[in-house]
Short mmCIF file of C-alpha atoms in Angstrom, two decimals:
data_model
loop_
_atom_site.label_atom_id
_atom_site.label_comp_id
_atom_site.label_asym_id
_atom_site.label_seq_id
_atom_site.Cartn_x
_atom_site.Cartn_y
_atom_site.Cartn_z
CA MET A 1 -9.80 -25.07 62.77
CA ALA A 2 -6.61 -23.07 62.05
CA ALA A 3 -6.20 -24.78 58.69
CA SER A 4 -9.83 -24.09 57.82
CA LYS A 5 -9.43 -20.43 58.73
CA LYS A 6 -6.32 -20.17 56.55
CA HIS A 7 -8.20 -21.66 53.59
CA ARG A 8 -11.03 -19.11 54.07
CA LEU A 9 -8.55 -16.21 54.22
CA ARG A 10 -6.75 -17.49 51.11
CA ASP A 11 -10.06 -17.85 49.22
CA SER A 12 -11.11 -14.35 50.27
CA ALA A 13 -7.81 -12.87 49.08
CA LEU A 14 -8.11 -14.72 45.78
CA ARG A 15 -11.63 -13.36 45.24
CA ARG A 16 -10.42 -9.80 45.93
CA LEU A 17 -7.55 -10.26 43.47
CA LEU A 18 -9.90 -11.56 40.77
CA PHE A 19 -12.23 -8.59 41.39
CA VAL A 20 -9.35 -6.10 40.96
CA LEU A 21 -8.21 -7.84 37.76
CA CYS A 22 -11.74 -7.75 36.31
CA VAL A 23 -12.12 -4.03 37.07
CA THR A 24 -8.73 -3.28 35.51
CA LEU A 25 -9.56 -5.29 32.37
CA CYS A 26 -12.90 -3.51 31.99
CA GLY A 27 -11.13 -0.16 32.28
CA VAL A 28 -8.61 -1.09 29.58
CA LEU A 29 -11.37 -2.29 27.25
CA LEU A 30 -13.30 0.94 27.83
CA LEU A 31 -10.23 3.03 26.92
CA ILE A 32 -9.68 0.98 23.76
CA PHE A 33 -13.31 1.55 22.76
CA ILE A 34 -13.11 5.31 23.43
CA PHE A 35 -9.91 5.81 21.46
CA GLY A 36 -11.01 3.51 18.67
CA SER A 37 -14.26 5.38 18.07
CA LYS A 38 -12.91 8.93 17.84
CA SER A 39 -10.76 10.76 15.33
CA ILE A 40 -7.17 11.16 16.50
CA SER A 41 -4.85 13.99 15.58
CA ARG A 42 -1.80 12.53 13.89
CA ILE A 43 0.20 15.72 14.35
CA GLU A 44 -0.32 15.82 18.13
CA ILE A 45 0.43 12.14 18.55
CA ILE A 46 3.70 12.20 16.62
CA ARG A 47 4.86 15.04 18.86
CA ASN A 48 4.06 13.16 22.04
CA LEU A 49 4.97 9.55 21.24
CA ASP A 50 7.70 8.07 23.43
CA ILE A 51 10.35 5.88 21.85
CA ALA A 52 11.13 2.60 23.56
CA ASP A 53 14.83 2.27 24.49
CA ASP A 54 15.16 -1.10 22.80
CA GLY A 55 13.68 0.13 19.50
CA SER A 56 10.57 -2.03 19.80
CA SER A 57 6.95 -0.91 19.76
CA ALA A 58 3.60 -2.23 20.83
CA TYR A 59 2.52 -2.16 17.21
CA ARG A 60 5.44 -4.26 16.08
CA ARG A 61 4.63 -6.87 18.73
CA GLU A 62 0.97 -6.71 17.67
CA LEU A 63 1.94 -7.51 14.10
CA LYS A 64 4.06 -10.47 15.19
CA VAL A 65 7.13 -9.38 13.26
CA SER A 66 9.39 -12.35 12.68
CA GLU A 67 12.44 -12.36 14.95
CA ARG A 68 14.44 -13.90 12.10
CA VAL A 69 14.12 -10.79 9.92
CA LYS A 70 17.34 -8.74 9.73
CA LEU A 71 16.25 -5.13 9.24
CA PRO A 72 18.35 -1.94 9.27
CA LYS A 73 18.67 -0.06 12.55
CA GLN A 74 15.84 2.43 12.81
CA ASN A 75 16.26 6.09 13.69
CA GLU A 76 13.92 8.15 15.86
CA MET A 77 11.63 9.25 13.03
CA SER A 78 11.35 5.72 11.67
CA LEU A 79 10.30 4.43 15.09
CA ARG A 80 7.76 7.21 15.59
CA LEU A 81 6.17 6.58 12.22
CA GLU A 82 5.99 2.86 12.88
CA LYS A 83 4.00 3.62 16.02
CA LEU A 84 1.67 5.87 14.03
CA ASN A 85 0.93 2.87 11.81
CA GLY A 86 -0.82 1.24 14.74
CA LEU A 87 -3.40 3.99 15.24
CA PRO A 88 -7.03 3.20 14.40
CA PRO A 89 -8.64 4.80 11.32
CA ARG A 90 -9.90 8.36 11.65
CA ASN A 91 -13.52 9.39 11.00
CA SER A 92 -14.88 6.19 12.53
CA ASP A 93 -17.25 8.42 14.51
CA LEU A 94 -18.62 9.80 11.22
CA TYR A 95 -18.78 6.40 9.49
CA PRO A 96 -19.04 3.75 12.23
CA ASN A 97 -20.33 0.94 10.00
CA LEU A 98 -18.35 -0.17 6.96
CA ALA A 99 -20.04 -2.28 4.28
CA LYS A 100 -19.44 -6.02 4.70
CA ASP A 101 -18.64 -6.41 1.00
CA ARG A 102 -16.41 -3.33 0.90
CA ILE A 103 -13.47 -2.97 -1.46
CA VAL A 104 -10.69 -1.34 0.53
CA VAL A 105 -8.94 1.52 -1.29
CA VAL A 106 -5.18 2.02 -0.91
CA LEU A 107 -3.64 5.27 -2.14
CA TYR A 108 0.16 5.27 -2.18
CA VAL A 109 1.99 8.58 -2.27
CA HIS A 110 5.37 10.27 -2.05
CA ASN A 111 5.58 14.06 -2.10
CA ARG A 112 3.50 15.67 -4.82
CA PRO A 113 0.89 17.69 -2.92
CA GLN A 114 -0.22 19.48 -6.08
CA TYR A 115 -1.30 16.08 -7.44
CA LEU A 116 -2.65 14.70 -4.19
CA ARG A 117 -5.15 17.56 -3.82
CA VAL A 118 -6.68 16.62 -7.17
CA VAL A 119 -6.85 12.91 -6.30
CA VAL A 120 -8.45 13.52 -2.89
CA ASP A 121 -10.97 15.89 -4.44
CA SER A 122 -11.87 13.26 -7.04
CA LEU A 123 -12.25 10.59 -4.34
CA SER A 124 -14.63 12.84 -2.40
CA ASN A 125 -17.07 12.59 -5.32
CA VAL A 126 -16.88 8.81 -5.70
CA VAL A 127 -20.27 7.18 -5.07
CA GLY A 128 -19.99 4.68 -2.21
CA ILE A 129 -16.59 5.83 -0.91
CA ASN A 130 -18.16 6.40 2.51
CA GLU A 131 -18.85 2.66 2.79
CA THR A 132 -15.22 1.64 2.84
CA LEU A 133 -11.79 2.33 4.31
CA LEU A 134 -9.21 4.51 2.57
CA ILE A 135 -5.60 3.68 3.44
CA VAL A 136 -2.93 6.21 2.49
CA SER A 137 0.57 4.72 2.33
CA HIS A 138 3.39 7.28 2.55
CA ASP A 139 6.92 6.92 1.22
CA GLY A 140 8.59 9.40 3.56
CA TYR A 141 7.12 12.01 5.89
CA PHE A 142 5.99 15.33 4.43
CA GLU A 143 3.73 17.78 6.27
CA ASP A 144 2.16 19.20 3.09
CA MET A 145 0.96 15.71 2.22
CA ASN A 146 -0.27 15.04 5.75
CA LYS A 147 -2.29 18.26 5.85
CA ILE A 148 -4.23 17.20 2.77
CA ILE A 149 -5.02 13.78 4.25
CA ASP A 150 -5.97 15.38 7.57
CA GLY A 151 -8.71 17.28 5.75
CA ILE A 152 -10.50 14.14 4.53
CA ARG A 153 -14.02 13.82 5.98
CA PHE A 154 -15.77 11.72 3.33
CA CYS A 155 -14.78 8.26 4.62
CA GLN A 156 -12.75 6.41 7.21
CA VAL A 157 -9.08 7.05 6.53
CA LYS A 158 -5.92 5.47 7.86
CA GLN A 159 -2.36 6.58 7.21
CA ILE A 160 0.62 4.25 7.17
CA TYR A 161 4.26 5.19 6.71
CA ALA A 162 7.02 2.98 5.29
CA PRO A 163 9.35 2.83 8.32
CA TYR A 164 12.35 1.88 6.17
CA SER A 165 11.83 4.46 3.45
CA PRO A 166 15.19 5.77 2.19
CA HIS A 167 13.72 9.27 2.60
CA LEU A 168 13.83 8.83 6.40
CA PHE A 169 17.54 7.98 6.60
CA SER A 170 19.92 10.85 5.82
CA ASN A 171 23.23 9.16 6.67
CA SER A 172 22.64 5.42 6.75
CA PHE A 173 21.12 2.63 4.69
CA PRO A 174 18.43 2.49 3.25
CA GLY A 175 19.30 6.14 2.67
CA VAL A 176 22.73 7.43 1.72
CA SER A 177 25.62 6.06 3.76
CA PRO A 178 28.92 7.99 3.96
CA GLY A 179 30.86 5.05 2.52
CA ASP A 180 28.49 4.26 -0.35
CA CYS A 181 29.73 3.95 -3.91
CA LYS A 182 28.27 6.48 -6.33
CA ASP A 183 27.49 6.42 -10.02
CA LYS A 184 30.00 4.08 -11.69
CA ASP A 185 32.56 3.96 -8.87
CA ASP A 186 34.89 0.99 -8.69
CA ALA A 187 34.07 -0.54 -5.29
CA LYS A 188 37.49 -2.17 -4.81
CA GLY A 189 39.48 0.80 -6.05
CA LYS A 190 37.60 3.36 -3.96
CA ARG A 191 36.95 0.97 -1.08
CA CYS A 192 33.31 1.99 -1.04
CA GLU A 193 30.24 -0.11 -0.31
CA GLY A 194 27.69 -1.31 -2.82
CA ASN A 195 27.06 -3.56 -5.79
CA PRO A 196 26.48 -2.03 -9.22
CA ASP A 197 23.52 -2.93 -11.37
CA GLN A 198 23.85 -4.70 -14.72
CA TYR A 199 24.83 -1.41 -16.34
CA GLY A 200 27.58 -0.59 -13.83
CA ASN A 201 25.59 2.01 -11.87
CA HIS A 202 25.40 2.05 -8.08
CA ARG A 203 22.20 2.51 -6.13
CA SER A 204 20.25 5.75 -5.87
CA PRO A 205 18.10 5.84 -2.70
CA LYS A 206 15.52 8.09 -4.36
CA ILE A 207 15.06 5.60 -7.16
CA VAL A 208 15.07 2.34 -5.20
CA SER A 209 12.44 3.73 -2.83
CA LEU A 210 9.83 3.25 -5.59
CA LYS A 211 10.13 -0.52 -5.46
CA HIS A 212 10.77 -0.72 -1.72
CA HIS A 213 7.65 1.27 -0.92
CA TRP A 214 5.35 -0.77 -3.16
CA TRP A 215 6.61 -4.09 -1.83
CA TRP A 216 6.51 -3.01 1.83
CA MET A 217 3.02 -1.58 1.32
CA MET A 218 1.71 -4.82 -0.18
CA ASN A 219 3.08 -6.92 2.66
CA MET A 220 1.83 -4.44 5.23
CA VAL A 221 -1.69 -4.13 3.84
CA TRP A 222 -2.29 -7.82 3.19
CA ASP A 223 -0.46 -9.38 6.15
CA GLY A 224 0.44 -6.64 8.61
CA LEU A 225 -2.49 -4.32 9.27
CA ARG A 226 -5.12 -5.59 11.67
CA ASP A 227 -7.60 -3.46 9.66
CA THR A 228 -7.10 -5.55 6.51
CA ARG A 229 -5.27 -8.78 7.23
CA GLU A 230 -8.57 -10.61 7.61
CA HIS A 231 -10.09 -8.90 4.58
CA SER A 232 -11.17 -11.55 2.07
CA GLY A 233 -12.31 -9.34 -0.79
CA HIS A 234 -10.53 -7.17 -3.32
CA ILE A 235 -8.30 -4.23 -2.49
CA LEU A 236 -7.99 -1.36 -4.97
CA PHE A 237 -4.59 0.33 -5.41
CA ILE A 238 -4.23 3.85 -6.81
CA GLU A 239 -1.44 6.44 -6.93
CA GLU A 240 -1.28 10.14 -6.18
CA ASP A 241 -1.58 11.01 -9.88
CA HIS A 242 -4.68 8.93 -10.66
CA PHE A 243 -7.92 10.85 -11.10
CA ILE A 244 -10.84 8.69 -9.97
CA PHE A 245 -14.27 9.16 -11.56
CA PRO A 246 -17.50 9.19 -9.50
CA ASN A 247 -18.61 5.78 -10.81
CA ALA A 248 -15.30 4.02 -10.08
CA TYR A 249 -16.30 2.25 -6.87
CA GLN A 250 -19.65 1.06 -8.24
CA ASN A 251 -18.04 -0.16 -11.45
CA LEU A 252 -15.37 -2.00 -9.51
CA GLN A 253 -18.01 -3.73 -7.41
CA SER A 254 -19.68 -4.90 -10.62
CA LEU A 255 -16.40 -6.08 -12.14
CA THR A 256 -15.31 -8.06 -9.08
CA SER A 257 -18.76 -9.64 -8.90
CA LEU A 258 -18.78 -10.59 -12.60
CA LYS A 259 -15.15 -11.73 -12.77
CA PRO A 260 -15.64 -15.32 -11.48
CA LYS A 261 -18.37 -15.97 -14.06
CA LYS A 262 -17.31 -13.84 -17.01
CA CYS A 263 -13.55 -14.24 -16.80
CA PRO A 264 -12.48 -17.04 -14.42
CA ASP A 265 -8.93 -16.74 -15.79
CA CYS A 266 -8.73 -13.07 -14.81
CA TYR A 267 -6.54 -12.36 -11.81
CA ALA A 268 -7.67 -8.79 -11.22
CA ALA A 269 -10.09 -5.99 -12.08
CA ASN A 270 -8.93 -2.63 -13.44
CA LEU A 271 -10.48 0.81 -13.59
CA ALA A 272 -8.52 1.83 -16.68
CA PRO A 273 -6.94 0.33 -19.80
CA SER A 274 -3.34 -0.87 -19.61
CA ASP A 275 -2.57 1.82 -22.20
CA VAL A 276 -2.51 4.90 -19.96
CA ASN A 277 -3.28 7.15 -22.95
CA SER A 278 -6.57 5.38 -23.67
CA ARG A 279 -9.97 6.21 -22.20
CA GLY A 280 -11.42 2.95 -23.48
CA GLU A 281 -13.13 1.57 -26.55
CA GLU A 282 -16.71 2.32 -25.44
CA TRP A 283 -17.88 -0.98 -26.85
CA PRO A 284 -20.91 -2.78 -25.37
CA SER A 285 -18.62 -5.44 -23.86
CA LEU A 286 -16.23 -6.13 -21.03
CA ILE A 287 -12.50 -6.19 -21.76
CA ALA A 288 -9.93 -8.76 -20.61
CA GLU A 289 -6.33 -7.66 -21.15
CA ARG A 290 -2.88 -7.54 -19.56
CA MET A 291 -2.95 -6.16 -16.05
CA GLY A 292 -2.44 -2.40 -15.96
CA ASN A 293 -1.03 -0.18 -13.22
CA VAL A 294 -3.84 2.40 -13.03
CA GLY A 295 -6.59 1.49 -10.57
CA TYR A 296 -5.89 -2.24 -10.24
CA SER A 297 -7.48 -4.54 -7.67
CA PHE A 298 -7.10 -8.17 -6.66
CA ASN A 299 -7.84 -10.45 -3.70
CA ARG A 300 -5.81 -12.39 -1.18
CA THR A 301 -5.39 -15.49 -3.32
CA VAL A 302 -3.66 -13.43 -6.00
CA TRP A 303 -1.55 -11.72 -3.34
CA ARG A 304 -0.42 -15.14 -2.10
CA LYS A 305 0.72 -16.04 -5.63
CA ILE A 306 2.62 -12.76 -5.85
CA HIS A 307 4.08 -13.18 -2.36
CA ASN A 308 5.32 -16.66 -3.23
CA LYS A 309 7.45 -15.04 -5.94
CA ALA A 310 9.23 -12.72 -3.49
CA ARG A 311 12.68 -13.87 -4.56
CA GLU A 312 11.93 -13.25 -8.24
CA PHE A 313 10.59 -9.81 -7.37
CA CYS A 314 13.46 -8.85 -5.08
CA PHE A 315 16.28 -10.01 -7.35
CA PHE A 316 15.12 -8.63 -10.71
CA ASP A 317 17.35 -5.73 -11.72
CA ASP A 318 14.76 -3.04 -12.31
CA TYR A 319 13.76 -0.31 -9.86
CA ASN A 320 10.17 -0.23 -11.19
CA TRP A 321 7.73 -2.48 -9.32
CA ASP A 322 5.35 -2.73 -12.29
CA ILE A 323 8.00 -3.65 -14.85
CA THR A 324 9.35 -6.21 -12.38
CA MET A 325 5.88 -7.74 -12.16
CA TRP A 326 5.39 -7.81 -15.94
CA ALA A 327 8.84 -9.14 -16.78
CA THR A 328 9.37 -11.79 -14.11
CA VAL A 329 6.55 -12.33 -11.61
CA TYR A 330 3.51 -12.63 -13.87
CA PRO A 331 5.28 -14.86 -16.44
CA SER A 332 6.19 -17.25 -13.62
CA PHE A 333 2.49 -17.97 -12.97
CA GLY A 334 2.43 -20.25 -16.00
CA ARG A 335 -0.50 -18.66 -17.83
CA PRO A 336 -1.46 -15.17 -19.05
CA VAL A 337 -2.33 -12.74 -16.28
CA TYR A 338 -5.51 -11.03 -17.45
CA THR A 339 -7.47 -8.31 -15.74
CA LEU A 340 -11.14 -7.46 -16.31
CA ARG A 341 -12.28 -3.91 -16.98
CA GLY A 342 -15.07 -1.92 -18.51
CA PRO A 343 -15.04 -0.37 -21.99
CA ARG A 344 -14.81 3.15 -20.54
CA ALA A 345 -12.13 4.21 -18.06
CA SER A 346 -13.18 5.02 -14.50
CA ALA A 347 -9.73 6.35 -13.64
CA VAL A 348 -7.07 8.24 -15.59
CA HIS A 349 -3.38 8.88 -15.08
CA PHE A 350 -2.70 12.61 -15.26
CA GLY A 351 0.90 12.95 -14.01
CA LYS A 352 3.48 14.23 -16.46
CA CYS A 353 6.52 13.58 -14.25
CA GLY A 354 7.75 10.55 -12.37
CA LEU A 355 6.94 9.77 -8.77
CA HIS A 356 10.16 11.27 -7.40
CA GLN A 357 10.73 14.00 -9.96
CA GLY A 358 9.83 17.67 -9.87
CA GLN A 359 10.32 18.05 -6.13
CA GLY A 360 12.57 21.11 -6.21
CA GLU A 361 11.32 24.37 -4.74
CA ASN A 362 10.98 26.02 -8.13
CA LYS A 363 9.89 23.12 -10.26
CA ALA A 364 6.66 21.64 -9.01
CA CYS A 365 5.80 19.23 -11.78
CA ILE A 366 2.22 19.60 -12.97
CA ASP A 367 0.75 20.09 -16.40
CA SER A 368 -1.44 23.07 -17.18
CA GLY A 369 -5.07 22.13 -17.64
CA MET A 370 -4.67 19.03 -15.49
CA MET A 371 -7.25 20.43 -13.09
CA ASN A 372 -9.88 20.40 -15.84
CA ILE A 373 -10.21 16.66 -16.32
CA ARG A 374 -13.49 16.15 -18.11
CA VAL A 375 -16.18 14.21 -16.25
CA ASP A 376 -19.11 13.34 -18.50
CA ASP A 377 -22.51 12.00 -17.47
CA PRO A 378 -21.53 8.33 -18.16
CA ASP A 379 -18.66 8.79 -15.68
CA LYS A 380 -21.05 9.64 -12.85
CA VAL A 381 -23.10 6.44 -12.76
CA SER A 382 -22.33 2.75 -12.99
CA ASN A 383 -21.98 1.81 -16.66
CA ILE A 384 -21.13 -1.91 -16.49
CA GLU A 385 -23.77 -4.28 -17.88
CA SER A 386 -23.97 -7.83 -16.53
CA ASP A 387 -25.07 -9.34 -19.88
CA TRP A 388 -22.05 -8.08 -21.82
CA VAL A 389 -19.68 -10.59 -23.37
CA VAL A 390 -15.93 -10.39 -22.76
CA HIS A 391 -13.54 -9.27 -25.47
CA VAL A 392 -10.04 -10.68 -24.84
CA TYR A 393 -6.91 -8.88 -25.98
CA LYS A 394 -4.12 -11.37 -26.66
CA ASN A 395 -0.46 -10.75 -27.50
CA GLN A 396 -0.53 -7.13 -26.36
CA PRO A 397 2.62 -5.04 -26.58
CA GLY A 398 4.55 -4.23 -23.42
CA TYR A 399 7.13 -5.67 -21.06
CA LYS A 400 7.26 -9.45 -21.05
CA ALA A 401 9.42 -12.35 -19.90
CA GLY A 402 12.89 -11.98 -21.33
CA PHE A 403 13.20 -8.24 -20.71
CA LYS A 404 16.36 -7.83 -18.64
CA GLY A 405 15.27 -4.69 -16.77
CA TRP A 406 16.28 -1.04 -16.66
CA GLY A 407 18.68 -1.56 -13.77
CA GLY A 408 18.95 0.52 -10.60
CA TRP A 409 18.43 -2.58 -8.43
CA GLY A 410 21.78 -4.35 -8.18
CA ASP A 411 22.78 -3.67 -4.59
CA ASP A 412 22.66 -6.72 -2.33
CA ARG A 413 21.45 -4.55 0.56
CA ASP A 414 18.32 -3.56 -1.36
CA ARG A 415 17.63 -7.16 -2.28
CA ARG A 416 18.00 -8.33 1.32
CA LEU A 417 15.77 -5.53 2.60
CA CYS A 418 13.17 -6.42 -0.02
CA LEU A 419 13.21 -10.07 1.09
CA SER A 420 12.91 -8.96 4.72
CA PHE A 421 9.66 -7.15 3.92
CA ALA A 422 8.28 -10.43 2.56
CA THR A 423 8.81 -12.21 5.90
CA MET A 424 8.38 -9.51 8.53
CA TYR A 425 4.62 -9.94 9.01
CA SER A 426 2.54 -13.00 9.84
CA ILE A 427 0.97 -14.85 6.91
CA GLY A 428 -2.75 -14.24 6.35
CA THR A 429 -5.54 -16.45 5.05
CA THR A 430 -6.54 -17.08 1.45
CA SER A 431 -9.76 -16.67 -0.48
CA PRO A 432 -10.92 -17.92 -3.90
CA VAL A 433 -10.06 -15.86 -6.97
#
């Protein structure tokens, strides 16, 4: 009898424990739903986030960062921004249902608010932008840039910040370290740290951040973010000095749909010609040409091919991500890397100064008249025809295999950090080109 009574008491206690666990789990799920469905103030959260003593974060654990990766020690701002990366998209209450065949848009920026205002305004007029997710990837943390993004109400928007941006580290790598070599210093003679590039110049954090940001962003978007790491379609990449026309999203949908049939050898789809000074030929045909860097999009299969060339990317002595791709990554694929586009540009590059130039207080870099980019009637509606043939440009001018690079990327620390970005997130799935 005593044994039977003990069994009943034990069973009763177990049932009570299971009941408490179920109630707790339901409460947690309810909180996740509430916070996931409402807009969240980034400014308030960054002020209130607590930093874990061991430098870890829930987001980092969520992303399954490889323990084997050797990354620089993070400072307080870097850790706070990494936590911000785990927040859900804003405006999900305004746009709760994204299109199943959506093309995610990624806008990568540094600190040119005078440009960003123009880009955001152009995106607000893009037909179909409310159907998808806009991801804004920041190289550094700048309130003027954040305020502009905070004002977006035309689609779901998510901000991510490169946690190892040189702009976040004022006295340590990847920023400037006190013992770093400068210019053409002799490392042995001055007993300073660093490896010069092929031209004898030591690293400049402002310059190397261009390539670091692009490579981190690609790895983050394709393999790190829970919002996109299962995304099987194309992702469009634009910069803070790309004006996007109203028909851009619709045209890109047409191009990505036609690409497998019209140009099976094309790796990507572009919104603009590779020649940034061209608005297109306006022929009644599609165009296949070398992949440009204005409004380019590709899918996960192409990303896997790029990711597999991480060592080539990270060891090529050029601080430009696009020149690195043209001169070493694309040629390693074994066949020409074509992109498909329309005969009339749906995006234009309007910046007159480089990504990290013109940031002084008295020299905001912007060209007069830039605000008056002409948008004609054909730029407002889809103008891609499915029965058009494809005109292929072969042997185009530009950077190719054999170009040795402009330098700026000779420091072993930058190369190791670059390789770390390639392995810090779990590997995603693939999809057909």
